[in-house]
Short mmCIF file of C-alpha atoms in Angstrom, two decimals:
data_model
loop_
_atom_site.label_atom_id
_atom_site.label_comp_id
_atom_site.label_asym_id
_atom_site.label_seq_id
_atom_site.Cartn_x
_atom_site.Cartn_y
_atom_site.Cartn_z
CA UNK A 1 13.78 20.94 -20.06
CA UNK A 2 16.93 19.01 -20.95
CA UNK A 3 19.41 17.12 -18.80
CA UNK A 4 21.97 14.31 -18.90
CA UNK A 5 22.46 11.76 -16.14
CA UNK A 6 23.90 8.29 -15.54
CA UNK A 7 21.34 5.56 -16.23
CA UNK A 8 21.87 3.88 -12.86
CA UNK A 9 21.39 7.11 -10.94
CA UNK A 10 18.23 7.93 -12.92
CA UNK A 11 16.80 4.45 -12.38
CA UNK A 12 17.40 4.59 -8.62
CA UNK A 13 15.83 8.05 -8.34
CA UNK A 14 12.76 7.14 -10.38
CA UNK A 15 12.30 3.85 -8.50
CA UNK A 16 12.50 5.61 -5.13
CA UNK A 17 9.94 8.26 -6.02
CA UNK A 18 7.61 5.80 -7.78
CA UNK A 19 7.14 3.79 -4.57
CA UNK A 20 4.24 6.01 -3.51
CA UNK A 21 2.38 5.98 -6.82
CA UNK A 22 -0.99 4.19 -6.73
CA UNK A 23 -1.19 0.91 -8.64
CA UNK A 24 -4.44 2.13 -10.18
CA UNK A 25 -6.00 5.56 -9.98
CA UNK A 26 -9.12 7.12 -11.49
CA UNK A 27 -7.08 10.34 -11.66
CA UNK A 28 -4.36 9.77 -14.32
CA UNK A 29 -2.08 12.58 -13.12
CA UNK A 30 -1.66 10.81 -9.76
CA UNK A 31 0.20 8.13 -11.67
CA UNK A 32 2.67 10.74 -12.82
CA UNK A 33 6.18 11.56 -11.71
CA UNK A 34 7.22 15.19 -11.75
CA UNK A 35 10.72 15.83 -13.12
CA UNK A 36 12.32 19.20 -12.35
CA UNK A 37 15.76 20.06 -13.70
CA UNK A 38 17.69 23.16 -12.56
CA UNK A 39 21.09 24.23 -11.25
CA UNK A 40 22.82 20.92 -11.77
CA UNK A 41 20.12 18.95 -9.93
CA UNK A 42 17.26 16.69 -10.95
CA UNK A 43 14.29 16.44 -8.61
CA UNK A 44 11.87 13.52 -9.03
CA UNK A 45 8.57 13.68 -7.12
CA UNK A 46 5.53 11.44 -6.79
CA UNK A 47 2.42 11.47 -4.63
CA UNK A 48 -1.01 10.10 -4.02
CA UNK A 49 -3.61 11.19 -1.49
CA UNK A 50 -1.85 9.32 1.35
CA UNK A 51 1.89 9.70 0.75
CA UNK A 52 4.52 11.65 -1.15
CA UNK A 53 8.16 11.06 -2.08
CA UNK A 54 10.82 13.38 -3.47
CA UNK A 55 14.45 12.78 -4.29
CA UNK A 56 17.18 15.09 -5.59
CA UNK A 57 20.25 13.84 -7.49
CA UNK A 58 23.06 15.46 -9.45
CA UNK A 59 22.54 15.90 -13.18
CA UNK A 60 23.96 17.93 -16.04
CA UNK A 61 21.07 20.35 -16.59
CA UNK A 62 21.33 21.89 -20.05
CA UNK A 63 17.91 23.54 -19.96
CA UNK A 64 15.85 24.17 -16.84
CA UNK A 65 12.27 23.02 -16.81
CA UNK A 66 9.57 20.67 -15.51
CA UNK A 67 7.80 17.66 -16.99
CA UNK A 68 5.10 15.27 -15.77
CA UNK A 69 5.09 11.73 -17.20
CA UNK A 70 3.57 8.37 -16.27
CA UNK A 71 5.81 7.18 -13.46
CA UNK A 72 5.59 3.43 -13.88
CA UNK A 73 6.13 3.70 -17.63
CA UNK A 74 9.23 5.82 -17.02
CA UNK A 75 10.47 3.27 -14.49
CA UNK A 76 9.97 0.44 -17.00
CA UNK A 77 12.04 2.40 -19.50
CA UNK A 78 14.79 3.11 -16.97
CA UNK A 79 15.09 -0.59 -16.14
CA UNK A 80 15.95 -1.49 -19.75
CA UNK A 81 18.28 1.41 -20.51
CA UNK A 82 21.85 0.38 -21.36
CA UNK A 83 24.52 1.34 -18.81
CA UNK A 84 26.03 4.77 -19.28
CA UNK A 85 24.86 8.34 -19.85
CA UNK A 86 21.20 9.10 -20.59
CA UNK A 87 19.90 12.23 -22.32
CA UNK A 88 16.38 13.44 -21.48
CA UNK A 89 14.63 16.38 -23.11
CA UNK A 90 11.14 17.77 -23.60
CA UNK A 91 10.37 17.79 -27.31
CA UNK A 92 6.95 19.25 -28.01
CA UNK A 93 4.33 17.15 -26.22
CA UNK A 94 6.65 14.35 -25.16
CA UNK A 95 9.75 13.57 -23.12
CA UNK A 96 12.50 11.83 -25.07
CA UNK A 97 14.83 9.45 -23.23
CA UNK A 98 17.98 8.37 -25.07
CA UNK A 99 20.60 5.92 -23.82
CA UNK A 100 23.18 4.47 -26.18
CA UNK A 101 21.36 3.39 -29.34
CA UNK A 102 17.99 3.14 -27.55
CA UNK A 103 15.49 5.98 -27.74
CA UNK A 104 12.09 6.29 -26.06
CA UNK A 105 9.31 8.85 -26.12
CA UNK A 106 6.82 9.49 -23.30
CA UNK A 107 3.67 11.58 -23.55
CA UNK A 108 3.57 14.54 -21.19
CA UNK A 109 0.76 14.84 -18.65
CA UNK A 110 -0.79 18.25 -17.91
CA UNK A 111 1.22 19.98 -15.20
CA UNK A 112 -1.65 22.19 -14.12
CA UNK A 113 -3.72 19.16 -13.08
CA UNK A 114 -1.04 17.73 -10.81
CA UNK A 115 -1.57 18.46 -7.08
CA UNK A 116 1.10 20.45 -5.30
CA UNK A 117 3.29 18.19 -3.14
CA UNK A 118 2.64 18.49 0.59
CA UNK A 119 5.04 20.51 2.68
CA UNK A 120 7.24 18.70 5.17
CA UNK A 121 5.75 18.95 8.69
CA UNK A 122 7.63 20.65 11.51
CA UNK A 123 11.01 19.06 12.27
CA UNK A 124 10.94 17.17 15.58
CA UNK A 125 14.39 15.57 15.76
CA UNK A 126 16.89 13.09 14.35
CA UNK A 127 17.37 9.33 14.59
CA UNK A 128 19.97 7.02 13.07
CA UNK A 129 18.49 5.62 9.86
CA UNK A 130 19.89 2.09 10.35
CA UNK A 131 18.72 1.86 13.96
CA UNK A 132 15.28 3.12 12.96
CA UNK A 133 14.97 0.63 10.08
CA UNK A 134 15.93 -2.25 12.39
CA UNK A 135 13.44 -1.15 15.05
CA UNK A 136 10.58 -0.83 12.55
CA UNK A 137 11.39 -4.31 11.25
CA UNK A 138 11.28 -5.72 14.80
CA UNK A 139 7.71 -4.56 15.46
CA UNK A 140 6.12 -4.59 11.99
CA UNK A 141 5.58 -8.37 12.11
CA UNK A 142 2.90 -7.86 14.78
CA UNK A 143 0.88 -5.28 12.84
CA UNK A 144 -2.60 -6.32 11.74
CA UNK A 145 -3.56 -7.04 8.13
CA UNK A 146 -7.32 -6.48 8.46
CA UNK A 147 -8.29 -3.18 6.82
CA UNK A 148 -11.63 -3.34 8.64
CA UNK A 149 -9.64 -2.35 11.76
CA UNK A 150 -7.35 0.29 10.25
CA UNK A 151 -5.66 1.45 13.46
CA UNK A 152 -4.38 -2.10 14.07
CA UNK A 153 -2.65 -2.05 10.67
CA UNK A 154 -0.41 0.73 11.97
CA UNK A 155 2.72 1.12 14.06
CA UNK A 156 2.57 3.35 17.11
CA UNK A 157 5.37 5.91 17.18
CA UNK A 158 5.76 7.54 20.56
CA UNK A 159 8.23 10.29 21.43
CA UNK A 160 9.09 11.03 25.05
CA UNK A 161 12.25 12.97 25.76
CA UNK A 162 15.16 11.16 24.11
CA UNK A 163 13.24 7.85 23.83
CA UNK A 164 11.33 6.72 20.75
CA UNK A 165 8.88 3.84 21.19
CA UNK A 166 7.62 1.75 18.28
CA UNK A 167 4.80 -0.74 18.87
CA UNK A 168 2.35 -2.86 16.85
CA UNK A 169 -0.41 -5.34 17.65
CA UNK A 170 -3.08 -7.35 15.86
CA UNK A 171 -4.76 -8.33 19.19
CA UNK A 172 -3.07 -11.76 19.25
CA UNK A 173 0.50 -10.48 19.61
CA UNK A 174 2.14 -7.24 20.61
CA UNK A 175 5.67 -6.11 19.71
CA UNK A 176 7.43 -3.14 21.30
CA UNK A 177 10.86 -1.66 20.61
CA UNK A 178 12.49 1.42 22.13
CA UNK A 179 15.49 3.33 20.81
CA UNK A 180 17.28 6.60 21.41
CA UNK A 181 16.73 9.64 19.24
CA UNK A 182 17.77 13.31 19.35
CA UNK A 183 14.85 15.74 19.69
CA UNK A 184 15.08 19.34 18.56
CA UNK A 185 15.61 21.78 21.40
CA UNK A 186 12.26 23.50 20.79
CA UNK A 187 9.24 21.57 19.48
CA UNK A 188 11.14 18.29 19.22
CA UNK A 189 11.14 17.90 23.01
CA UNK A 190 7.33 17.71 23.11
CA UNK A 191 5.85 14.26 23.68
CA UNK A 192 3.98 12.67 20.77
CA UNK A 193 1.92 9.52 20.27
CA UNK A 194 0.78 8.74 16.71
CA UNK A 195 -0.03 5.71 14.55
CA UNK A 196 1.63 5.35 11.13
CA UNK A 197 0.52 2.82 8.47
CA UNK A 198 2.81 -0.16 9.00
CA UNK A 199 3.28 -0.92 5.31
CA UNK A 200 4.24 2.65 4.53
CA UNK A 201 6.56 3.00 7.52
CA UNK A 202 8.30 -0.29 6.75
CA UNK A 203 8.88 0.77 3.15
CA UNK A 204 10.16 4.19 4.22
CA UNK A 205 12.51 2.77 6.85
CA UNK A 206 13.98 0.21 4.44
CA UNK A 207 14.46 2.74 1.65
CA UNK A 208 16.28 5.20 3.93
CA UNK A 209 18.48 2.66 5.74
CA UNK A 210 22.15 3.48 5.37
CA UNK A 211 21.59 7.20 4.78
CA UNK A 212 22.93 8.30 8.19
CA UNK A 213 21.03 10.84 10.30
CA UNK A 214 17.30 10.67 9.56
CA UNK A 215 15.27 13.81 10.26
CA UNK A 216 11.75 13.19 11.53
CA UNK A 217 8.97 15.74 11.01
CA UNK A 218 5.49 15.56 12.50
CA UNK A 219 2.19 17.41 12.72
CA UNK A 220 -1.36 16.43 13.62
CA UNK A 221 -2.14 14.72 10.34
CA UNK A 222 1.11 13.53 8.77
CA UNK A 223 4.66 12.39 9.40
CA UNK A 224 7.70 13.06 7.26
CA UNK A 225 11.28 11.82 6.95
CA UNK A 226 14.24 13.45 5.22
CA UNK A 227 17.80 12.23 4.62
CA UNK A 228 20.42 12.26 1.90
CA UNK A 229 18.43 14.28 -0.63
CA UNK A 230 15.32 12.13 -0.08
CA UNK A 231 12.09 13.36 1.47
CA UNK A 232 8.87 11.46 2.06
CA UNK A 233 5.60 12.01 3.90
CA UNK A 234 2.63 9.83 4.77
CA UNK A 235 -0.66 10.42 6.50
CA UNK A 236 -1.30 9.25 10.04
CA UNK A 237 -4.02 6.80 11.03
CA UNK A 238 -6.85 7.92 13.28
CA UNK A 239 -7.10 6.35 16.71
CA UNK A 240 -4.65 4.91 19.23
CA UNK A 241 -3.28 1.43 19.86
CA UNK A 242 -4.10 -0.17 23.21
CA UNK A 243 -1.41 0.47 25.81
CA UNK A 244 0.99 -2.38 26.43
CA UNK A 245 2.17 -1.55 29.96
CA UNK A 246 -0.23 -3.79 31.89
CA UNK A 247 -0.12 -6.57 29.28
CA UNK A 248 3.65 -6.80 29.63
CA UNK A 249 3.48 -7.05 33.44
CA UNK A 250 3.19 -10.79 33.95
CA UNK A 251 3.44 -11.20 37.70
CA UNK A 252 4.71 -14.60 38.88
CA UNK A 253 6.02 -16.58 35.92
CA UNK A 254 8.55 -19.16 34.76
CA UNK A 255 11.54 -18.21 32.63
CA UNK A 256 13.04 -20.31 29.83
CA UNK A 257 16.26 -19.43 28.01
CA UNK A 258 17.31 -21.04 24.72
CA UNK A 259 19.21 -20.30 21.52
CA UNK A 260 17.29 -18.28 18.96
CA UNK A 261 18.61 -19.75 15.68
CA UNK A 262 18.23 -23.43 16.75
CA UNK A 263 14.70 -22.71 18.00
CA UNK A 264 13.74 -21.01 14.72
CA UNK A 265 15.01 -23.97 12.70
CA UNK A 266 13.29 -26.47 14.97
CA UNK A 267 9.94 -24.67 14.76
CA UNK A 268 10.21 -24.57 10.95
CA UNK A 269 11.08 -28.26 10.90
CA UNK A 270 8.28 -29.61 13.07
CA UNK A 271 5.68 -27.19 11.65
CA UNK A 272 5.73 -28.94 8.26
CA UNK A 273 3.19 -31.45 9.63
CA UNK A 274 1.01 -28.78 11.24
CA UNK A 275 -2.17 -28.36 9.22
CA UNK A 276 -3.55 -24.83 8.95
CA UNK A 277 -2.99 -23.05 12.22
CA UNK A 278 -2.59 -26.16 14.37
CA UNK A 279 -0.08 -25.33 17.10
CA UNK A 280 3.54 -26.13 17.79
CA UNK A 281 3.99 -27.34 21.37
CA UNK A 282 7.02 -26.47 23.50
CA UNK A 283 7.45 -28.61 26.60
CA UNK A 284 10.15 -27.18 28.91
CA UNK A 285 11.77 -29.09 31.77
CA UNK A 286 15.11 -29.20 33.57
CA UNK A 287 16.82 -30.96 30.65
CA UNK A 288 15.68 -28.78 27.73
CA UNK A 289 12.68 -28.13 25.49
CA UNK A 290 10.77 -30.74 23.47
CA UNK A 291 9.01 -29.38 20.37
CA UNK A 292 6.11 -31.28 18.85
CA UNK A 293 3.54 -30.67 16.10
CA UNK A 294 0.88 -32.67 14.29
CA UNK A 295 -1.77 -35.20 15.27
CA UNK A 296 -2.16 -39.00 15.28
CA UNK A 297 0.32 -40.54 12.81
CA UNK A 298 1.40 -37.26 11.17
CA UNK A 299 3.72 -35.88 13.83
CA UNK A 300 7.14 -34.29 14.17
CA UNK A 301 9.30 -33.56 17.18
CA UNK A 302 12.74 -32.28 18.14
CA UNK A 303 14.58 -31.65 21.38
CA UNK A 304 16.81 -28.64 22.08
CA UNK A 305 18.95 -27.46 25.00
CA UNK A 306 17.19 -24.92 27.23
CA UNK A 307 17.07 -23.84 30.85
CA UNK A 308 13.92 -23.36 32.94
CA UNK A 309 13.54 -21.51 36.23
CA UNK A 310 10.42 -20.82 38.25
CA UNK A 311 8.83 -24.21 37.52
CA UNK A 312 9.87 -27.87 37.30
CA UNK A 313 8.20 -28.23 33.91
CA UNK A 314 5.87 -26.17 31.74
CA UNK A 315 4.16 -26.84 28.41
CA UNK A 316 2.91 -24.09 26.10
CA UNK A 317 1.80 -24.05 22.46
CA UNK A 318 1.70 -21.33 19.81
CA UNK A 319 0.44 -20.64 16.33
CA UNK A 320 3.58 -21.60 14.33
CA UNK A 321 3.40 -18.59 12.01
CA UNK A 322 3.07 -16.14 14.89
CA UNK A 323 5.87 -17.85 16.80
CA UNK A 324 8.23 -17.77 13.82
CA UNK A 325 7.45 -14.10 13.17
CA UNK A 326 8.28 -13.30 16.77
CA UNK A 327 11.48 -15.35 16.98
CA UNK A 328 12.78 -14.16 13.59
CA UNK A 329 12.30 -10.49 14.51
CA UNK A 330 15.09 -10.76 17.11
CA UNK A 331 18.82 -10.48 16.45
CA UNK A 332 20.09 -11.88 19.77
CA UNK A 333 21.83 -15.27 19.98
CA UNK A 334 19.74 -16.31 22.99
CA UNK A 335 16.12 -15.55 23.85
CA UNK A 336 14.32 -15.33 27.17
CA UNK A 337 10.72 -16.60 27.30
CA UNK A 338 8.67 -15.47 30.28
CA UNK A 339 5.81 -17.96 30.59
CA UNK A 340 2.59 -17.83 32.61
CA UNK A 341 1.27 -21.17 31.40
CA UNK A 342 -0.86 -22.75 28.67
CA UNK A 343 -3.44 -20.45 27.08
CA UNK A 344 -1.87 -17.37 28.66
CA UNK A 345 0.53 -14.61 27.71
CA UNK A 346 4.19 -15.27 26.94
CA UNK A 347 6.77 -12.51 26.71
CA UNK A 348 9.84 -12.96 24.51
CA UNK A 349 12.95 -10.77 24.94
CA UNK A 350 16.68 -11.18 24.50
CA UNK A 351 18.50 -12.75 27.44
CA UNK A 352 19.06 -9.39 29.13
CA UNK A 353 15.41 -8.33 28.65
CA UNK A 354 16.49 -5.39 26.49
CA UNK A 355 14.74 -2.84 24.30
CA UNK A 356 12.85 -5.32 22.09
CA UNK A 357 9.88 -7.23 23.55
CA UNK A 358 7.28 -9.41 21.84
CA UNK A 359 4.14 -10.67 23.58
CA UNK A 360 2.32 -13.76 22.27
CA UNK A 361 -0.85 -15.50 23.39
CA UNK A 362 -0.30 -19.21 23.82
CA UNK A 363 -3.00 -21.66 22.78
CA UNK A 364 -4.22 -25.03 24.04
CA UNK A 365 -1.36 -27.57 23.99
CA UNK A 366 -1.57 -30.76 21.93
CA UNK A 367 -3.41 -33.66 23.54
#
């Protein structure tokens, strides 16, 4: 195998494929990246037992062939290559990488020991890559971090007609976002409800943002995405997330409306005196909202403009980290807070109550 390629293009391709490689593995070949050169294209592939990634880029292929090398070592080399053309060739039992006056050699791993990459599941439809990345970012903040409850570390991906629903919860908060997508005429029109690891899905969505139409593939055990010469798969999580429909139906409630950016800054400001998870209190009345945090002599407060309907006054309090995650996940200039009262559910949406909703449990207000 022998090919020439621009150093920047090689670095980007190797970095994209190396995302799925395990940090440590008892099986050395799983730390390898497979390089395949043929017909003016270079394909770089990586996988572990949970995910796979493959990218194809243009290259000047002088001699077709395949090589398996340690992926993270190759990425380290790519990062220090000088700008300009890079020549790569298999020479005996190693891959040589030459850029400018710099030359590196990498030992080859046995190709026969490397697992075959998984096939892409059946194509289900297409979604805009930027819209999908934004939607995943909106809900991922609510995904759990406790691996003892694996299904709560995932993002629900539901398909129903032309609507895609993304949702995540860690039992204390619940984020939901809907967006339009284009199902295939055949199997793509079938409803689906799966849970994808949140960390993997977030990484995939970010890496494919800006690539245009994103093809989504799905079967009973895995999900795949393909766009712009890039293809990736990841396994699904077992189980289902609790349904959000009843949780998001609040019944009689008060509604507060306030600016998002000023509220984010105010929460950050007063939370500096909050020890641990001590709450930030929001006291709404006809004149605005009064934020307060801290106890005894270590306190902070700030007042902001806000409107309140459905009650003369209402005081709620939230974990400051959870509240900031929720507020920061929105893009709207103004937010609508639907409030039941202290210690109860609160639903945050944009002012029009659009496609992005975030449910938070309030806590006991400050005394």
